[in-house]
């Protein structure tokens, strides 16, 4: 209970600040999460008419074939825009969304909301103990007020506790939600002298033969305001 895994910032050593986000609380960038991604794009100020074409381009970028989805884009469209063709594999990180046709111009990049609300890690419904408020709002029947109540009432040891904090019964299958963290975490580090955030994406491997964790990747992003 000493450190929450929902991306809230803490004071670290010296002037360093840090935050930990369990990636099971984020939205996976896969076509099995189309509805949640559509709702997230809406919450990030993407016009309704643009959401379906954006997702078609994303899934054309990541699927293993060169067949076009309706409103999608394959190698020919990328050549027309002088851009590298789709690699036809899963994204290596949410930051790779900038390489997907039309995704680099979205309002969701403001304050890096889009890449910090999504993940390349597979999962089920967002973890009620770690999902950001905007991610909770992608679930059917959860508005901004309910999401804020859920965030304020953490942590939850049972689905019943989450219902009581929300003030009503949450929609969906109780077995579809998770309350325990996964083995994937994002550690964010900030120092005011650097004016950047370093994201360290960690996978815990407690049964591995070598280290008890692996660093999947590290990315540095400009960050002007102090968290």
GROMACS .gro file of C-alpha atoms in nm:
model
  227
    1UNK     CA    1   0.000   0.000   0.000
    2UNK     CA    2   0.301   0.234   0.010
    3UNK     CA    3   0.323   0.303  -0.364
    4UNK     CA    4   0.023   0.309  -0.598
    5UNK     CA    5   0.066   0.168  -0.947
    6UNK     CA    6  -0.159   0.421  -1.123
    7UNK     CA    7   0.097   0.674  -1.248
    8UNK     CA    8   0.070   0.917  -0.959
    9UNK     CA    9   0.393   1.107  -0.891
   10UNK     CA   10   0.603   1.069  -0.577
   11UNK     CA   11   0.909   1.251  -0.440
   12UNK     CA   12   1.222   1.042  -0.487
   13UNK     CA   13   1.586   1.094  -0.395
   14UNK     CA   14   1.691   1.460  -0.412
   15UNK     CA   15   1.489   1.645  -0.674
   16UNK     CA   16   1.391   1.329  -0.862
   17UNK     CA   17   1.023   1.247  -0.893
   18UNK     CA   18   0.892   0.908  -1.000
   19UNK     CA   19   0.568   0.735  -1.096
   20UNK     CA   20   0.479   0.370  -1.153
   21UNK     CA   21   0.205   0.258  -1.392
   22UNK     CA   22   0.096  -0.106  -1.406
   23UNK     CA   23   0.038  -0.167  -1.775
   24UNK     CA   24  -0.265  -0.387  -1.713
   25UNK     CA   25  -0.443  -0.059  -1.638
   26UNK     CA   26  -0.386   0.069  -1.992
   27UNK     CA   27  -0.558  -0.005  -2.325
   28UNK     CA   28  -0.378  -0.256  -2.549
   29UNK     CA   29  -0.318  -0.150  -2.910
   30UNK     CA   30  -0.477  -0.457  -3.069
   31UNK     CA   31  -0.789  -0.506  -3.280
   32UNK     CA   32  -0.955  -0.705  -3.001
   33UNK     CA   33  -0.984  -0.374  -2.813
   34UNK     CA   34  -1.141  -0.176  -3.098
   35UNK     CA   35  -1.434  -0.048  -2.891
   36UNK     CA   36  -1.212   0.077  -2.606
   37UNK     CA   37  -0.971   0.241  -2.852
   38UNK     CA   38  -1.260   0.408  -3.034
   39UNK     CA   39  -1.389   0.552  -2.708
   40UNK     CA   40  -1.040   0.662  -2.604
   41UNK     CA   41  -0.993   0.849  -2.931
   42UNK     CA   42  -1.320   1.027  -2.861
   43UNK     CA   43  -1.208   1.125  -2.512
   44UNK     CA   44  -0.886   1.259  -2.668
   45UNK     CA   45  -1.085   1.498  -2.891
   46UNK     CA   46  -1.070   1.297  -3.213
   47UNK     CA   47  -1.375   1.372  -3.434
   48UNK     CA   48  -1.612   1.080  -3.470
   49UNK     CA   49  -1.569   1.052  -3.848
   50UNK     CA   50  -1.191   1.007  -3.810
   51UNK     CA   51  -1.188   0.729  -3.551
   52UNK     CA   52  -1.274   0.427  -3.766
   53UNK     CA   53  -1.026   0.521  -4.046
   54UNK     CA   54  -0.752   0.574  -3.786
   55UNK     CA   55  -0.806   0.229  -3.639
   56UNK     CA   56  -0.819   0.073  -3.986
   57UNK     CA   57  -0.477   0.225  -4.060
   58UNK     CA   58  -0.340   0.106  -3.726
   59UNK     CA   59  -0.452  -0.253  -3.783
   60UNK     CA   60  -0.326  -0.249  -4.143
   61UNK     CA   61   0.008  -0.136  -4.002
   62UNK     CA   62   0.023  -0.424  -3.754
   63UNK     CA   63  -0.148  -0.717  -3.926
   64UNK     CA   64   0.075  -0.973  -4.106
   65UNK     CA   65  -0.073  -0.928  -4.456
   66UNK     CA   66  -0.087  -0.658  -4.724
   67UNK     CA   67  -0.465  -0.664  -4.766
   68UNK     CA   68  -0.649  -0.333  -4.730
   69UNK     CA   69  -0.909  -0.270  -4.465
   70UNK     CA   70  -1.184  -0.022  -4.550
   71UNK     CA   71  -1.025   0.326  -4.503
   72UNK     CA   72  -0.695   0.160  -4.414
   73UNK     CA   73  -0.348   0.203  -4.565
   74UNK     CA   74  -0.079  -0.032  -4.688
   75UNK     CA   75   0.261   0.020  -4.853
   76UNK     CA   76   0.131   0.215  -5.156
   77UNK     CA   77  -0.034   0.483  -4.940
   78UNK     CA   78   0.282   0.520  -4.731
   79UNK     CA   79   0.489   0.563  -5.050
   80UNK     CA   80   0.248   0.836  -5.163
   81UNK     CA   81   0.330   1.021  -4.839
   82UNK     CA   82   0.708   0.950  -4.858
   83UNK     CA   83   0.693   0.737  -4.547
   84UNK     CA   84   0.836   0.392  -4.468
   85UNK     CA   85   0.589   0.109  -4.537
   86UNK     CA   86   0.408  -0.075  -4.256
   87UNK     CA   87   0.626  -0.345  -4.094
   88UNK     CA   88   0.320  -0.574  -4.058
   89UNK     CA   89   0.400  -0.670  -3.700
   90UNK     CA   90   0.279  -0.562  -3.357
   91UNK     CA   91   0.391  -0.221  -3.235
   92UNK     CA   92   0.713  -0.227  -3.034
   93UNK     CA   93   0.583   0.050  -2.806
   94UNK     CA   94   0.293   0.299  -2.804
   95UNK     CA   95   0.537   0.566  -2.924
   96UNK     CA   96   0.551   0.386  -3.258
   97UNK     CA   97   0.197   0.516  -3.320
   98UNK     CA   98   0.364   0.825  -3.468
   99UNK     CA   99   0.474   0.607  -3.761
  100UNK     CA  100   0.115   0.502  -3.844
  101UNK     CA  101  -0.038   0.711  -4.121
  102UNK     CA  102  -0.246   1.005  -3.983
  103UNK     CA  103  -0.183   0.915  -3.618
  104UNK     CA  104   0.098   1.168  -3.575
  105UNK     CA  105  -0.139   1.466  -3.610
  106UNK     CA  106  -0.386   1.373  -3.333
  107UNK     CA  107  -0.468   1.603  -3.042
  108UNK     CA  108  -0.404   1.303  -2.817
  109UNK     CA  109  -0.029   1.367  -2.841
  110UNK     CA  110  -0.073   1.681  -2.633
  111UNK     CA  111   0.098   1.616  -2.298
  112UNK     CA  112   0.169   1.267  -2.438
  113UNK     CA  113  -0.171   1.141  -2.328
  114UNK     CA  114  -0.213   0.892  -2.613
  115UNK     CA  115   0.109   0.688  -2.564
  116UNK     CA  116   0.080   0.700  -2.185
  117UNK     CA  117  -0.277   0.565  -2.184
  118UNK     CA  118  -0.205   0.272  -2.415
  119UNK     CA  119   0.020  -0.032  -2.410
  120UNK     CA  120   0.155  -0.305  -2.635
  121UNK     CA  121   0.098  -0.561  -2.357
  122UNK     CA  122  -0.201  -0.793  -2.401
  123UNK     CA  123  -0.456  -0.791  -2.120
  124UNK     CA  124  -0.824  -0.811  -2.032
  125UNK     CA  125  -1.045  -0.532  -1.905
  126UNK     CA  126  -0.845  -0.255  -1.735
  127UNK     CA  127  -0.731  -0.314  -1.379
  128UNK     CA  128  -0.969  -0.116  -1.153
  129UNK     CA  129  -0.683  -0.043  -0.912
  130UNK     CA  130  -0.443   0.100  -1.170
  131UNK     CA  131  -0.634   0.229  -1.474
  132UNK     CA  132  -0.624   0.608  -1.527
  133UNK     CA  133  -0.958   0.788  -1.511
  134UNK     CA  134  -0.972   0.832  -1.891
  135UNK     CA  135  -0.916   0.460  -1.942
  136UNK     CA  136  -1.197   0.379  -1.698
  137UNK     CA  137  -1.426   0.604  -1.903
  138UNK     CA  138  -1.376   0.379  -2.206
  139UNK     CA  139  -1.574   0.111  -2.021
  140UNK     CA  140  -1.945   0.101  -2.095
  141UNK     CA  141  -2.155   0.300  -1.848
  142UNK     CA  142  -1.865   0.472  -1.666
  143UNK     CA  143  -1.870   0.851  -1.695
  144UNK     CA  144  -1.616   1.105  -1.570
  145UNK     CA  145  -1.774   1.136  -1.224
  146UNK     CA  146  -1.787   0.759  -1.169
  147UNK     CA  147  -1.428   0.721  -1.289
  148UNK     CA  148  -1.308   0.986  -1.044
  149UNK     CA  149  -1.488   0.811  -0.757
  150UNK     CA  150  -1.324   0.482  -0.852
  151UNK     CA  151  -0.978   0.641  -0.857
  152UNK     CA  152  -1.035   0.813  -0.520
  153UNK     CA  153  -1.155   0.492  -0.353
  154UNK     CA  154  -0.851   0.275  -0.432
  155UNK     CA  155  -0.724   0.021  -0.353
  156UNK     CA  156  -0.996  -0.244  -0.393
  157UNK     CA  157  -0.970  -0.599  -0.265
  158UNK     CA  158  -1.301  -0.707  -0.417
  159UNK     CA  159  -1.538  -0.611  -0.696
  160UNK     CA  160  -1.802  -0.535  -0.431
  161UNK     CA  161  -1.576  -0.263  -0.285
  162UNK     CA  162  -1.543  -0.106  -0.631
  163UNK     CA  163  -1.924  -0.108  -0.672
  164UNK     CA  164  -1.965   0.068  -0.338
  165UNK     CA  165  -1.706   0.333  -0.432
  166UNK     CA  166  -1.877   0.389  -0.769
  167UNK     CA  167  -2.213   0.428  -0.599
  168UNK     CA  168  -2.376   0.167  -0.821
  169UNK     CA  169  -2.316  -0.172  -0.978
  170UNK     CA  170  -2.049  -0.149  -1.244
  171UNK     CA  171  -2.137  -0.287  -1.590
  172UNK     CA  172  -1.976  -0.598  -1.728
  173UNK     CA  173  -1.877  -0.940  -1.607
  174UNK     CA  174  -1.721  -0.938  -1.261
  175UNK     CA  175  -1.476  -1.205  -1.378
  176UNK     CA  176  -1.359  -0.979  -1.660
  177UNK     CA  177  -1.207  -0.716  -1.431
  178UNK     CA  178  -0.872  -0.746  -1.256
  179UNK     CA  179  -0.765  -0.607  -0.921
  180UNK     CA  180  -0.413  -0.753  -0.897
  181UNK     CA  181  -0.118  -0.614  -1.096
  182UNK     CA  182   0.036  -0.787  -1.394
  183UNK     CA  183   0.408  -0.847  -1.443
  184UNK     CA  184   0.443  -0.540  -1.668
  185UNK     CA  185   0.519  -0.195  -1.520
  186UNK     CA  186   0.620   0.146  -1.654
  187UNK     CA  187   0.857   0.341  -1.430
  188UNK     CA  188   0.874   0.717  -1.506
  189UNK     CA  189   1.161   0.931  -1.374
  190UNK     CA  190   1.175   1.313  -1.383
  191UNK     CA  191   1.447   1.560  -1.280
  192UNK     CA  192   1.388   1.937  -1.316
  193UNK     CA  193   1.741   1.999  -1.443
  194UNK     CA  194   1.684   1.763  -1.736
  195UNK     CA  195   1.326   1.866  -1.821
  196UNK     CA  196   1.252   1.520  -1.955
  197UNK     CA  197   1.084   1.201  -1.840
  198UNK     CA  198   1.258   0.869  -1.879
  199UNK     CA  199   1.016   0.578  -1.925
  200UNK     CA  200   1.154   0.240  -1.825
  201UNK     CA  201   0.925  -0.048  -1.923
  202UNK     CA  202   0.988  -0.347  -1.698
  203UNK     CA  203   0.867  -0.706  -1.714
  204UNK     CA  204   0.897  -0.907  -1.394
  205UNK     CA  205   1.030  -1.260  -1.447
  206UNK     CA  206   1.028  -1.418  -1.099
  207UNK     CA  207   1.067  -1.768  -1.240
  208UNK     CA  208   1.338  -1.678  -1.489
  209UNK     CA  209   1.677  -1.841  -1.481
  210UNK     CA  210   1.865  -1.511  -1.476
  211UNK     CA  211   1.738  -1.173  -1.354
  212UNK     CA  212   1.408  -1.135  -1.164
  213UNK     CA  213   1.307  -0.870  -1.417
  214UNK     CA  214   1.375  -0.763  -1.775
  215UNK     CA  215   1.379  -0.412  -1.920
  216UNK     CA  216   1.170  -0.425  -2.237
  217UNK     CA  217   1.265  -0.077  -2.357
  218UNK     CA  218   1.355   0.274  -2.239
  219UNK     CA  219   1.243   0.602  -2.396
  220UNK     CA  220   1.318   0.965  -2.305
  221UNK     CA  221   1.048   1.225  -2.373
  222UNK     CA  222   1.057   1.608  -2.334
  223UNK     CA  223   0.865   1.721  -2.028
  224UNK     CA  224   0.855   2.089  -1.945
  225UNK     CA  225   0.630   2.105  -1.640
  226UNK     CA  226   0.724   1.959  -1.304
  227UNK     CA  227   0.493   1.665  -1.220
   0.00000   0.00000   0.00000
